[in-house]
Amino acid sequence: MDLLEYQGKQLFAKHGLEVSPGKAVTTVPDAIAAANEIGYPVVVKAQVLIGGRGKAGGVKLAANEAQAQEHAENILGMDIRGHTVRTLWIEHASDIATEYYASVLLDRQEKQPLVIFSVEGGVEIEQVAAQSPEKLIRRHVDALKGLSRREAVEIATEGGADEDVIEGVADALTALYEVWTQEDAVLAEINPLIVTPEREVKALDAKVTLDGNALYRHPENQGLSDSENEDPIERRAREQGVQYVALDGDIGILGNGAGLVMSTLDVVAQAGGRPANFLDAGGGSDAGKVKQAVELILANDAVKAVLFNIFGGITRCDEVARGLIAAFAEIEPQVPFVVRLDGTNDEQGRALLREAALPNVYAAKTMNEAAEQVVALAAGRSAENAAAGGGMGAGS
Ligand code: GDP
Ligand code: MN
C-alpha cells in the first residue's frame, strides 16, 4: 500500500525523523488559510502516488498569499502522468544547503533489509546508480539485530556525508529503519534528505510503501490508503471481499483459485490477448457470487469479451453453470462470454449451458481453446473461426 508524501511524513514524525510542519488540504481557500497559518515562505506540493512531481510542476514555492493562491489553483486538478491531484500538502519551506538520499527496503535476493544512502540526493536515484554507482552506499542489515548506531554512523561516513552532520544523518537513518520495521513497511525512502544552512538534517520528501498483508497489525494505518485515487472497481471489489486486480487490456478474466487465474492470464497473453483484470472467484459458485463477479468485470468499459475459466474440484461445474444462468437472467451482458468448464461434473455443466442457450455465451472444453476463442471475440472475429484456426487450441 503506497502512501502519499504527507502520510509518509506523519510516520516519519512519529519515529522522530525531522519533517517540516504542514497541512493537507483539498481546496484553494483551505490552501490559502493553511499557508497563512504556517507562515511564508511555504511550499505547495501535489499529493499523488508518483514521483517526479517537482519536474512536472507539482511542487512550488510561495513567498506570499498571492503566490500560494496561484500555485494552489494551478496544481489542484493537475494531471501528473495519469494521476489527478486532489490533495495538496502545504508546508513551511526549508532552506537547503545540501540534498542527500536515504532509503530502507527489503533485498529479496539476500533476504535482508538494505539501507541505501547517497550524497547525490534530489535527483532520480536510478540516475545516480547508473552514472556514479560509487556515490551510492548499500549496506545490508541483520534483521534480528537491527541497525546499530555504529552501522548508521559508518553508512553516513562512508557515503561521504559532511562531517558536521554525520550524527544527524545517522539519527535520520536510525529513525528511517525504525519506520521500516515498526510500521511493517516494504519501502521507506527520503529524497531529498536535506541539510539546512543551520546544519539540521530533515526529510523534505517521503515515499513509504506499507505491507498490505501486515496492516492488521496497524489499525491506525488502515485509513492511510489513497482510496480517492484507487481504481473504483478495485475498491468495490475490496469492499465485497473479492480478489480483483485491474489491468489495462480488454479481456475480462474470471477463474476459481489464484493459480488458475494466473495461468489463464498467461494463456490469454500467449493467444495474443490482453487481460483487463485478474478476478479470483475462489470457491464461490452460487448465483449471487457469480453475478457479483460478472458485474465487477463488466463495470470496466474497456472489456470487449470475458473468459470464465472454472476448474471443478470441490466446486462443481454444474453448480457454476446454474449460477451463471441465474446471473445472466438478471444482467444480460452485452459482450461475449467464453466459459470453460472442466473437472467435476463438467459435462453436466456444459449441457446446462447449451440448454439454456444464453445469447453471447460460448462453452469451451479446454483452456487453450477458450483463450483463442475469447481473443478472437475481443477482436471482433467469430469464436468458430478461432477454434478452427489451427492454433494451440485446435484439435484439443
Ligand atoms: P518529487 O519531485 O516528487 O520528488 O518531490 P519533492 O518533494 O522531492 O520535491 C522536489 C524538489 O522540490 C526537491 O528536490 C527540492 O529541490 C524542491 N523543494 C521541495 N520542498 C522544498 C522546500 O521546502 N524548500 C526548497 N528550497 N525547495 C524545496
Ligand atoms: Mn522527491
Short mmCIF file of C-alpha atoms and ligand atoms in Angstrom, two decimals:
data_model
loop_
_atom_site.label_atom_id
_atom_site.label_comp_id
_atom_site.label_asym_id
_atom_site.label_seq_id
_atom_site.Cartn_x
_atom_site.Cartn_y
_atom_site.Cartn_z
CA MET A 1 0.00 0.00 0.00
CA ASP A 2 1.61 3.22 -1.20
CA LEU A 3 1.28 6.29 0.97
CA LEU A 4 1.08 9.90 -0.11
CA GLU A 5 4.05 12.07 0.88
CA TYR A 6 2.28 13.73 3.78
CA GLN A 7 1.11 10.39 5.17
CA GLY A 8 4.66 9.05 4.97
CA LYS A 9 5.85 12.16 6.79
CA GLN A 10 3.33 11.51 9.56
CA LEU A 11 5.00 8.14 10.12
CA PHE A 12 8.45 9.76 9.94
CA ALA A 13 7.49 12.28 12.61
CA LYS A 14 6.08 9.51 14.79
CA HIS A 15 9.51 7.87 14.82
CA GLY A 16 11.45 11.05 15.50
CA LEU A 17 12.57 11.87 11.97
CA GLU A 18 12.62 15.63 11.40
CA VAL A 19 10.00 16.96 8.94
CA SER A 20 8.51 20.42 8.31
CA PRO A 21 5.16 21.27 9.86
CA GLY A 22 2.34 21.46 7.33
CA LYS A 23 -1.23 20.78 6.43
CA ALA A 24 -3.11 18.65 3.87
CA VAL A 25 -5.93 20.47 2.04
CA THR A 26 -8.24 19.81 -0.90
CA THR A 27 -9.46 23.30 -1.86
CA VAL A 28 -7.85 26.62 -2.81
CA PRO A 29 -9.35 28.58 0.13
CA ASP A 30 -8.12 25.93 2.56
CA ALA A 31 -4.70 26.04 0.90
CA ILE A 32 -4.50 29.81 1.40
CA ALA A 33 -5.69 29.55 5.01
CA ALA A 34 -3.11 26.83 5.68
CA ALA A 35 -0.32 28.86 4.08
CA ASN A 36 -1.22 31.94 6.14
CA GLU A 37 -1.29 29.87 9.29
CA ILE A 38 2.03 28.10 8.60
CA GLY A 39 3.83 31.30 7.64
CA TYR A 40 5.71 32.19 4.43
CA PRO A 41 7.59 31.04 2.54
CA VAL A 42 5.63 27.85 2.04
CA VAL A 43 5.92 25.04 -0.45
CA VAL A 44 2.75 23.85 -2.21
CA LYS A 45 3.02 20.16 -3.09
CA ALA A 46 0.82 17.89 -5.20
CA GLN A 47 -0.07 14.70 -3.31
CA VAL A 48 -0.10 11.92 -5.87
CA LEU A 49 1.33 8.41 -5.83
CA ILE A 50 4.01 9.11 -8.40
CA GLY A 51 7.48 10.60 -8.22
CA GLY A 52 8.93 13.46 -10.23
CA ARG A 53 6.24 15.88 -9.10
CA GLY A 54 8.74 18.73 -8.97
CA LYS A 55 9.69 18.36 -12.63
CA ALA A 56 6.02 18.14 -13.60
CA GLY A 57 5.28 21.49 -11.92
CA GLY A 58 3.57 19.94 -8.91
CA VAL A 59 5.93 21.42 -6.28
CA LYS A 60 6.10 25.22 -6.00
CA LEU A 61 7.46 27.72 -3.51
CA ALA A 62 5.21 30.61 -2.49
CA ALA A 63 6.54 33.76 -0.80
CA ASN A 64 3.16 35.29 -0.09
CA GLU A 65 -0.59 34.72 -0.16
CA ALA A 66 -1.00 35.70 -3.83
CA GLN A 67 1.60 33.13 -4.90
CA ALA A 68 0.12 30.47 -2.61
CA GLN A 69 -3.26 31.02 -4.27
CA GLU A 70 -1.79 30.93 -7.77
CA HIS A 71 0.08 27.67 -7.13
CA ALA A 72 -2.85 26.03 -5.35
CA GLU A 73 -5.12 26.91 -8.30
CA ASN A 74 -2.63 25.56 -10.81
CA ILE A 75 -1.72 22.36 -9.00
CA LEU A 76 -5.17 21.23 -7.79
CA GLY A 77 -6.72 19.21 -10.59
CA MET A 78 -3.39 18.96 -12.42
CA ASP A 79 -2.68 15.67 -14.16
CA ILE A 80 0.72 14.23 -13.32
CA ARG A 81 1.33 11.29 -15.64
CA GLY A 82 -2.19 9.95 -15.23
CA HIS A 83 -2.61 10.93 -11.57
CA THR A 84 -5.08 13.72 -10.86
CA VAL A 85 -4.10 16.00 -7.98
CA ARG A 86 -6.91 16.11 -5.42
CA THR A 87 -4.89 16.90 -2.31
CA LEU A 88 -2.20 19.48 -1.62
CA TRP A 89 0.33 19.43 1.16
CA ILE A 90 1.36 22.88 2.30
CA GLU A 91 4.47 23.04 4.46
CA HIS A 92 6.82 25.70 5.66
CA ALA A 93 9.59 25.97 3.07
CA SER A 94 13.06 24.92 4.12
CA ASP A 95 16.36 26.47 3.15
CA ILE A 96 18.54 23.84 1.55
CA ALA A 97 22.31 23.63 1.83
CA THR A 98 22.65 20.05 0.58
CA GLU A 99 20.37 17.28 -0.70
CA TYR A 100 21.08 13.66 0.26
CA TYR A 101 19.22 10.41 -0.41
CA ALA A 102 18.29 7.63 2.03
CA SER A 103 16.12 4.54 1.86
CA VAL A 104 15.42 1.24 3.55
CA LEU A 105 13.96 -1.66 1.60
CA LEU A 106 13.90 -5.43 1.53
CA ASP A 107 16.55 -7.10 -0.60
CA ARG A 108 14.62 -10.22 -1.55
CA GLN A 109 17.61 -11.94 -3.10
CA GLU A 110 19.75 -11.56 0.03
CA LYS A 111 16.71 -11.95 2.29
CA GLN A 112 17.87 -8.95 4.31
CA PRO A 113 16.91 -5.34 4.87
CA LEU A 114 19.01 -2.99 2.78
CA VAL A 115 19.92 0.58 3.68
CA ILE A 116 20.90 2.85 0.80
CA PHE A 117 22.48 6.26 1.27
CA SER A 118 23.89 8.79 -1.16
CA VAL A 119 25.07 12.36 -1.03
CA GLU A 120 23.67 12.78 -4.55
CA GLY A 121 20.10 13.43 -3.48
CA GLY A 122 17.32 15.38 -5.11
CA VAL A 123 17.79 13.65 -8.47
CA GLU A 124 16.44 10.31 -9.53
CA ILE A 125 18.38 7.68 -7.66
CA GLU A 126 18.37 5.34 -10.68
CA GLN A 127 20.38 8.01 -12.45
CA VAL A 128 22.97 8.05 -9.66
CA ALA A 129 23.10 4.25 -9.71
CA ALA A 130 23.73 4.27 -13.46
CA GLN A 131 26.15 7.21 -13.73
CA SER A 132 28.08 7.23 -10.46
CA PRO A 133 27.43 3.99 -8.59
CA GLU A 134 30.38 4.73 -6.28
CA LYS A 135 28.27 7.53 -4.79
CA LEU A 136 25.69 5.00 -3.60
CA ILE A 137 26.31 3.18 -0.32
CA ARG A 138 24.41 -0.08 0.06
CA ARG A 139 24.52 -1.84 3.40
CA HIS A 140 22.65 -4.97 4.46
CA VAL A 141 21.33 -5.13 7.98
CA ASP A 142 20.91 -8.15 10.22
CA ALA A 143 17.15 -8.18 10.61
CA LEU A 144 17.34 -9.79 14.05
CA LYS A 145 19.81 -7.25 15.43
CA GLY A 146 18.52 -4.19 13.64
CA LEU A 147 20.56 -1.19 12.52
CA SER A 148 23.11 -0.33 15.19
CA ARG A 149 24.30 3.17 15.92
CA ARG A 150 27.79 2.19 14.76
CA GLU A 151 26.45 0.93 11.41
CA ALA A 152 24.38 4.08 10.88
CA VAL A 153 27.44 6.26 11.53
CA GLU A 154 29.53 4.09 9.19
CA ILE A 155 26.98 4.39 6.40
CA ALA A 156 26.90 8.18 6.76
CA THR A 157 30.69 8.40 6.88
CA GLU A 158 31.41 6.00 4.01
CA GLY A 159 28.68 7.68 2.00
CA GLY A 160 30.52 10.97 2.26
CA ALA A 161 28.08 12.98 4.36
CA ASP A 162 29.55 16.30 5.57
CA GLU A 163 31.48 15.68 8.76
CA ASP A 164 29.43 18.03 10.92
CA VAL A 165 26.17 16.21 10.04
CA ILE A 166 27.34 12.59 10.38
CA GLU A 167 25.46 12.28 13.67
CA GLY A 168 22.37 13.94 12.21
CA VAL A 169 22.37 11.63 9.19
CA ALA A 170 22.91 8.61 11.46
CA ASP A 171 19.89 9.73 13.51
CA ALA A 172 17.82 10.01 10.33
CA LEU A 173 18.91 6.55 9.12
CA THR A 174 18.10 5.04 12.51
CA ALA A 175 14.66 6.65 12.54
CA LEU A 176 14.02 5.57 8.94
CA TYR A 177 14.97 1.99 9.78
CA GLU A 178 12.59 2.15 12.74
CA VAL A 179 9.78 3.33 10.44
CA TRP A 180 10.54 0.46 8.09
CA THR A 181 10.47 -2.25 10.77
CA GLN A 182 7.91 -0.97 13.24
CA GLU A 183 5.36 0.14 10.65
CA ASP A 184 5.87 -3.01 8.54
CA ALA A 185 6.94 -1.00 5.51
CA VAL A 186 8.23 -2.55 2.31
CA LEU A 187 9.95 0.68 1.32
CA ALA A 188 10.81 3.85 3.23
CA GLU A 189 12.60 6.43 1.10
CA ILE A 190 13.66 10.05 1.58
CA ASN A 191 14.67 12.05 -1.48
CA PRO A 192 15.86 14.60 -0.69
CA LEU A 193 17.09 14.24 2.87
CA ILE A 194 18.30 17.79 3.30
CA VAL A 195 20.87 19.60 5.35
CA THR A 196 19.74 23.15 6.14
CA PRO A 197 22.14 26.12 6.39
CA GLU A 198 21.74 25.69 10.17
CA ARG A 199 23.06 22.15 9.64
CA GLU A 200 19.81 20.47 10.59
CA VAL A 201 19.05 17.16 8.83
CA LYS A 202 15.45 16.62 7.74
CA ALA A 203 13.18 14.78 5.34
CA LEU A 204 11.82 17.01 2.59
CA ASP A 205 10.01 14.20 0.79
CA ALA A 206 8.66 10.80 1.83
CA LYS A 207 7.92 7.69 -0.13
CA VAL A 208 6.56 4.91 2.05
CA THR A 209 5.01 1.64 0.96
CA LEU A 210 3.38 -0.39 3.70
CA ASP A 211 2.96 -4.15 3.55
CA GLY A 212 -0.78 -4.58 2.98
CA ASN A 213 -0.64 -8.06 4.45
CA ALA A 214 0.63 -6.69 7.77
CA LEU A 215 -1.97 -3.92 8.03
CA TYR A 216 -3.99 -5.91 10.54
CA ARG A 217 -1.17 -5.21 13.00
CA HIS A 218 -1.56 -1.46 12.44
CA PRO A 219 -5.20 -0.49 12.74
CA GLU A 220 -4.08 3.16 12.98
CA ASN A 221 -2.58 2.92 9.47
CA GLN A 222 -5.59 1.36 7.79
CA GLY A 223 -7.13 4.72 6.93
CA LEU A 224 -3.99 5.80 5.08
CA SER A 225 -4.73 4.23 1.71
CA ASP A 226 -5.33 6.76 -1.03
CA SER A 227 -8.85 5.48 -1.62
CA GLU A 228 -9.84 8.51 -3.71
CA ASN A 229 -7.24 7.63 -6.27
CA GLU A 230 -7.73 3.91 -6.05
CA ASP A 231 -9.28 2.22 -9.06
CA PRO A 232 -13.03 2.44 -8.27
CA ILE A 233 -13.67 -1.16 -9.35
CA GLU A 234 -10.78 -2.40 -7.21
CA ARG A 235 -12.25 -0.53 -4.28
CA ARG A 236 -15.70 -2.01 -4.86
CA ALA A 237 -14.16 -5.49 -5.08
CA ARG A 238 -12.23 -4.96 -1.85
CA GLU A 239 -15.41 -3.88 -0.10
CA GLN A 240 -17.15 -7.01 -1.38
CA GLY A 241 -14.25 -9.20 -0.32
CA VAL A 242 -13.41 -10.25 -3.90
CA GLN A 243 -9.85 -10.65 -5.16
CA TYR A 244 -9.75 -8.27 -8.12
CA VAL A 245 -6.81 -6.50 -9.75
CA ALA A 246 -7.35 -4.02 -12.58
CA LEU A 247 -5.11 -4.50 -15.64
CA ASP A 248 -5.12 -2.45 -18.82
CA GLY A 249 -6.27 -4.85 -21.55
CA ASP A 250 -9.73 -5.62 -22.93
CA ILE A 251 -10.39 -9.26 -21.96
CA GLY A 252 -12.12 -9.85 -18.65
CA ILE A 253 -10.81 -12.88 -16.76
CA LEU A 254 -12.52 -14.86 -14.07
CA GLY A 255 -11.33 -18.09 -12.57
CA ASN A 256 -11.63 -20.05 -9.36
CA GLY A 257 -8.34 -20.09 -7.49
CA ALA A 258 -5.45 -17.64 -7.83
CA GLY A 259 -3.19 -20.18 -9.54
CA LEU A 260 -5.75 -20.91 -12.23
CA VAL A 261 -6.39 -17.21 -12.78
CA MET A 262 -2.67 -16.56 -13.19
CA SER A 263 -2.26 -19.32 -15.74
CA THR A 264 -5.37 -18.04 -17.53
CA LEU A 265 -3.71 -14.64 -17.84
CA ASP A 266 -0.67 -16.34 -19.35
CA VAL A 267 -2.65 -18.43 -21.81
CA VAL A 268 -4.68 -15.42 -22.95
CA ALA A 269 -1.48 -13.41 -23.39
CA GLN A 270 0.04 -16.28 -25.39
CA ALA A 271 -3.00 -16.34 -27.64
CA GLY A 272 -2.36 -12.67 -28.36
CA GLY A 273 -4.90 -11.13 -25.99
CA ARG A 274 -4.56 -8.53 -23.25
CA PRO A 275 -6.29 -9.23 -19.92
CA ALA A 276 -8.36 -6.40 -18.43
CA ASN A 277 -8.30 -7.75 -14.90
CA PHE A 278 -7.48 -10.56 -12.52
CA LEU A 279 -10.51 -11.88 -10.68
CA ASP A 280 -10.42 -14.87 -8.40
CA ALA A 281 -13.89 -16.14 -7.59
CA GLY A 282 -12.43 -18.53 -5.04
CA GLY A 283 -14.67 -21.44 -4.20
CA GLY A 284 -17.82 -19.46 -4.82
CA SER A 285 -20.22 -20.88 -7.34
CA ASP A 286 -23.67 -19.74 -6.26
CA ALA A 287 -25.59 -17.35 -8.48
CA GLY A 288 -25.03 -14.41 -6.12
CA LYS A 289 -21.25 -14.77 -6.22
CA VAL A 290 -21.15 -15.33 -9.96
CA LYS A 291 -23.36 -12.30 -10.52
CA GLN A 292 -21.17 -10.16 -8.28
CA ALA A 293 -18.07 -11.22 -10.22
CA VAL A 294 -19.69 -10.64 -13.63
CA GLU A 295 -20.84 -7.19 -12.54
CA LEU A 296 -17.35 -6.27 -11.37
CA ILE A 297 -15.80 -7.37 -14.65
CA LEU A 298 -18.40 -5.56 -16.75
CA ALA A 299 -18.04 -2.37 -14.70
CA ASN A 300 -14.88 -1.84 -16.74
CA ASP A 301 -15.96 -0.31 -20.07
CA ALA A 302 -12.78 -1.48 -21.77
CA VAL A 303 -13.86 -5.13 -21.57
CA LYS A 304 -14.79 -6.48 -25.01
CA ALA A 305 -15.03 -10.19 -24.14
CA VAL A 306 -14.85 -12.30 -20.99
CA LEU A 307 -13.23 -15.63 -20.25
CA PHE A 308 -14.75 -17.64 -17.44
CA ASN A 309 -12.29 -20.36 -16.54
CA ILE A 310 -13.56 -22.84 -13.98
CA PHE A 311 -11.85 -25.97 -12.87
CA GLY A 312 -14.27 -28.09 -10.92
CA GLY A 313 -12.80 -29.71 -7.84
CA ILE A 314 -14.87 -29.17 -4.76
CA THR A 315 -16.70 -26.53 -6.78
CA ARG A 316 -18.93 -28.47 -9.16
CA CYS A 317 -19.21 -27.28 -12.74
CA ASP A 318 -22.97 -27.86 -12.90
CA GLU A 319 -23.37 -25.53 -9.90
CA VAL A 320 -21.26 -22.89 -11.58
CA ALA A 321 -23.31 -23.25 -14.77
CA ARG A 322 -26.52 -22.79 -12.79
CA GLY A 323 -25.01 -19.74 -11.11
CA LEU A 324 -24.11 -18.31 -14.48
CA ILE A 325 -27.53 -18.96 -15.94
CA ALA A 326 -29.20 -17.30 -12.95
CA ALA A 327 -26.79 -14.38 -13.08
CA PHE A 328 -27.32 -13.89 -16.81
CA ALA A 329 -31.08 -13.84 -16.35
CA GLU A 330 -30.53 -10.66 -14.37
CA ILE A 331 -27.57 -8.97 -16.02
CA GLU A 332 -27.89 -9.57 -19.78
CA PRO A 333 -24.26 -8.88 -20.67
CA GLN A 334 -23.59 -7.02 -23.91
CA VAL A 335 -20.19 -8.63 -24.55
CA PRO A 336 -19.44 -12.26 -25.46
CA PHE A 337 -18.52 -14.74 -22.73
CA VAL A 338 -16.42 -17.83 -23.26
CA VAL A 339 -16.99 -20.34 -20.50
CA ARG A 340 -14.58 -23.16 -19.97
CA LEU A 341 -15.79 -25.79 -17.55
CA ASP A 342 -13.50 -28.65 -16.72
CA GLY A 343 -13.40 -31.10 -13.83
CA THR A 344 -16.17 -32.30 -11.55
CA ASN A 345 -19.48 -32.55 -13.43
CA ASP A 346 -18.16 -30.56 -16.37
CA GLU A 347 -20.29 -32.40 -18.93
CA GLN A 348 -23.47 -31.65 -17.00
CA GLY A 349 -22.35 -28.04 -16.67
CA ARG A 350 -21.77 -27.65 -20.41
CA ALA A 351 -25.08 -29.39 -21.15
CA LEU A 352 -26.89 -26.95 -18.85
CA LEU A 353 -25.30 -24.02 -20.65
CA ARG A 354 -26.24 -25.49 -24.06
CA GLU A 355 -29.85 -26.00 -22.98
CA ALA A 356 -30.09 -22.50 -21.56
CA ALA A 357 -28.87 -21.22 -24.94
CA LEU A 358 -27.70 -17.94 -23.44
CA PRO A 359 -27.10 -15.39 -26.16
CA ASN A 360 -23.45 -14.46 -26.47
CA VAL A 361 -22.17 -17.34 -24.34
CA TYR A 362 -19.75 -19.89 -25.80
CA ALA A 363 -18.79 -23.08 -24.00
CA ALA A 364 -15.23 -24.35 -24.34
CA LYS A 365 -13.68 -27.55 -23.11
CA THR A 366 -10.02 -26.69 -22.82
CA MET A 367 -8.20 -23.64 -21.58
CA ASN A 368 -6.29 -23.05 -24.83
CA GLU A 369 -9.42 -23.34 -26.91
CA ALA A 370 -11.19 -20.92 -24.59
CA ALA A 371 -8.30 -18.44 -24.76
CA GLU A 372 -8.23 -18.46 -28.55
CA GLN A 373 -11.98 -18.00 -28.73
CA VAL A 374 -12.02 -15.09 -26.32
CA VAL A 375 -9.12 -13.37 -28.09
CA ALA A 376 -10.97 -13.73 -31.42
CA LEU A 377 -14.21 -12.44 -29.94
CA ALA A 378 -12.49 -9.44 -28.32
CA ALA A 379 -11.00 -8.61 -31.72
CA GLY A 380 -14.47 -8.77 -33.30
CA ARG A 381 -13.95 -12.11 -35.07
CA SER A 382 -16.21 -15.09 -34.53
CA ALA A 383 -15.41 -17.77 -31.97
CA GLU A 384 -15.75 -20.57 -34.53
CA ASN A 385 -13.02 -19.02 -36.63
CA ALA A 386 -10.66 -19.09 -33.71
CA ALA A 387 -11.29 -22.69 -32.82
CA ALA A 388 -10.73 -23.77 -36.44
CA GLY A 389 -7.72 -21.53 -36.79
CA GLY A 390 -5.15 -24.23 -36.16
CA GLY A 391 -3.60 -22.54 -33.12
CA MET A 392 -2.81 -24.08 -29.79
CA GLY A 393 -6.39 -24.99 -29.11
CA ALA A 394 -7.04 -26.83 -32.34
CA GLY A 395 -7.77 -30.49 -32.06
CA SER A 396 -7.79 -30.46 -28.28
P1 GDP B 1 9.35 14.94 -6.18
O1 GDP B 1 9.75 15.80 -7.35
O2 GDP B 1 8.06 14.25 -6.44
O3 GDP B 1 10.40 14.00 -5.77
O4 GDP B 1 9.03 15.97 -4.98
P2 GDP B 1 9.99 16.53 -3.81
O5 GDP B 1 9.20 16.60 -2.57
O6 GDP B 1 11.25 15.75 -3.71
O7 GDP B 1 10.29 17.99 -4.29
C1 GDP B 1 11.01 18.24 -5.48
C2 GDP B 1 12.08 19.28 -5.26
O8 GDP B 1 11.49 20.50 -4.85
C3 GDP B 1 13.06 18.93 -4.17
O9 GDP B 1 14.10 18.09 -4.63
C4 GDP B 1 13.56 20.29 -3.77
O10 GDP B 1 14.63 20.67 -4.61
C5 GDP B 1 12.36 21.20 -4.02
N1 GDP B 1 11.73 21.50 -2.73
C6 GDP B 1 10.77 20.80 -2.08
N2 GDP B 1 10.48 21.33 -0.89
C7 GDP B 1 11.28 22.42 -0.77
C8 GDP B 1 11.49 23.39 0.26
O11 GDP B 1 10.89 23.38 1.34
N3 GDP B 1 12.42 24.36 0.01
C9 GDP B 1 13.12 24.42 -1.15
N4 GDP B 1 14.01 25.39 -1.30
N5 GDP B 1 12.97 23.53 -2.13
C10 GDP B 1 12.06 22.54 -1.95
MN MN B 2 11.46 13.65 -4.08
#
